[in-house]
Amino acid sequence: VNVTLNASSTSRGAALIVQIPPSALTVPSAVTRTESQSLEINCIPGGDMPYTFTWTSPTSSLLISSSPYNSTLRINSLNLADAGTYLCTVSNFDLVDPAQENATSTTSVIVQGRIIVQHHLL
């Protein structure tokens, strides 16, 4: 930084800190699975670290998981009730502006019922 006062110039050290707010992208953005299959959704962050990932469920907006390290939501065996829109929130609480701490992305999940074929012997 150079400052000029009355024809004299002075140099001083300065630091400019640019903070990039978080962003979120869920992959895939929509998915169809059959009941009892597994599901994996990745939440890809952007912006400055550190990140915290929070997943909420479609049925009651309850917290599914929150982790500073794991951005992947896994459901081992889907039920019909698991269908809906899942929300990933990427947070960085180290930012100066609290209004920019969070970014969200969603994935729509369709769960189809299984077809069960029964054979009857006569």
XYZ file of C-alpha atoms in Angstrom:
122
model
C 0.000 0.000 0.000
C 1.439 3.376 -0.954
C 0.225 6.532 0.748
C 1.182 9.999 -0.522
C 0.937 12.944 1.875
C 2.356 16.364 0.957
C 4.611 14.999 -1.783
C 6.164 12.369 0.475
C 5.507 8.682 -0.055
C 5.349 5.948 2.555
C 5.034 2.196 2.036
C 3.453 -0.081 4.590
C 2.662 -3.773 4.532
C -0.967 -4.740 4.264
C -2.885 -7.947 3.801
C -6.005 -8.301 1.725
C -8.097 -11.301 2.727
C -10.690 -12.386 0.194
C -13.202 -14.850 1.540
C -15.151 -16.996 -0.905
C -18.520 -18.124 0.462
C -19.410 -21.802 0.207
C -21.247 -23.335 -2.714
C -22.897 -26.743 -2.999
C -23.691 -29.120 -5.839
C -25.350 -32.498 -5.279
C -24.597 -35.371 -7.653
C -26.849 -36.783 -8.939
C -29.506 -34.070 -8.909
C -32.247 -36.678 -9.395
C -32.237 -40.450 -9.006
C -34.675 -43.347 -9.232
C -34.096 -46.538 -7.245
C -36.082 -49.629 -6.400
C -37.098 -50.365 -2.819
C -34.303 -52.118 -0.856
C -31.554 -50.816 -3.169
C -28.818 -48.577 -1.794
C -28.422 -44.867 -2.482
C -25.361 -42.637 -2.485
C -25.518 -38.868 -3.033
C -22.382 -36.700 -3.093
C -22.357 -33.060 -2.083
C -19.529 -31.217 -3.828
C -18.400 -28.076 -1.993
C -16.842 -24.905 -3.314
C -15.471 -21.770 -1.691
C -13.099 -21.437 1.229
C -12.555 -24.245 3.726
C -13.273 -25.469 6.379
C -16.608 -27.018 5.427
C -19.325 -28.648 7.449
C -21.844 -30.809 5.579
C -25.388 -31.277 6.851
C -27.989 -33.554 5.249
C -31.688 -33.271 6.012
C -34.417 -35.730 5.072
C -37.458 -35.039 2.908
C -40.044 -36.521 5.253
C -39.691 -34.279 8.257
C -36.630 -32.092 7.639
C -34.854 -33.971 10.397
C -31.100 -33.899 10.495
C -29.684 -37.077 8.958
C -26.008 -36.340 9.373
C -23.615 -33.512 10.032
C -19.895 -33.835 9.484
C -16.887 -31.636 8.755
C -15.326 -34.404 6.659
C -18.011 -36.556 5.027
C -19.921 -35.031 2.120
C -21.647 -38.258 1.048
C -25.097 -39.405 2.118
C -25.554 -43.179 2.066
C -28.744 -45.157 2.607
C -28.108 -48.898 2.582
C -31.656 -50.126 1.969
C -34.286 -47.714 0.661
C -37.908 -47.816 1.739
C -40.824 -46.177 -0.073
C -40.884 -43.586 2.721
C -37.344 -42.497 1.751
C -38.618 -40.859 -1.460
C -38.469 -37.074 -1.634
C -36.005 -34.201 -1.830
C -32.800 -34.407 0.207
C -31.039 -31.192 1.159
C -27.276 -30.789 1.530
C -26.080 -27.672 3.330
C -22.413 -26.695 3.064
C -21.343 -24.313 5.818
C -18.229 -22.321 6.583
C -18.554 -20.624 9.959
C -15.158 -18.898 9.616
C -16.531 -16.251 7.238
C -16.812 -12.633 8.341
C -20.301 -12.209 6.854
C -22.755 -14.629 8.569
C -25.248 -14.131 5.722
C -22.861 -16.027 3.421
C -22.062 -18.971 5.731
C -24.365 -21.523 4.052
C -25.100 -22.869 0.580
C -27.603 -25.581 -0.267
C -28.301 -28.078 -3.029
C -30.992 -30.715 -3.413
C -31.423 -34.177 -4.893
C -34.826 -35.621 -5.766
C -35.157 -39.315 -4.949
C -37.866 -41.541 -6.406
C -38.266 -44.966 -4.793
C -40.221 -47.538 -6.767
C -41.842 -50.538 -5.137
C -40.562 -54.019 -5.825
C -42.591 -56.360 -7.988
C -43.051 -59.704 -6.303
C -44.056 -62.615 -8.480
C -45.545 -65.601 -6.740
C -46.086 -68.925 -8.480
C -48.938 -71.100 -7.330
C -48.990 -74.766 -8.090
C -52.375 -76.260 -8.772
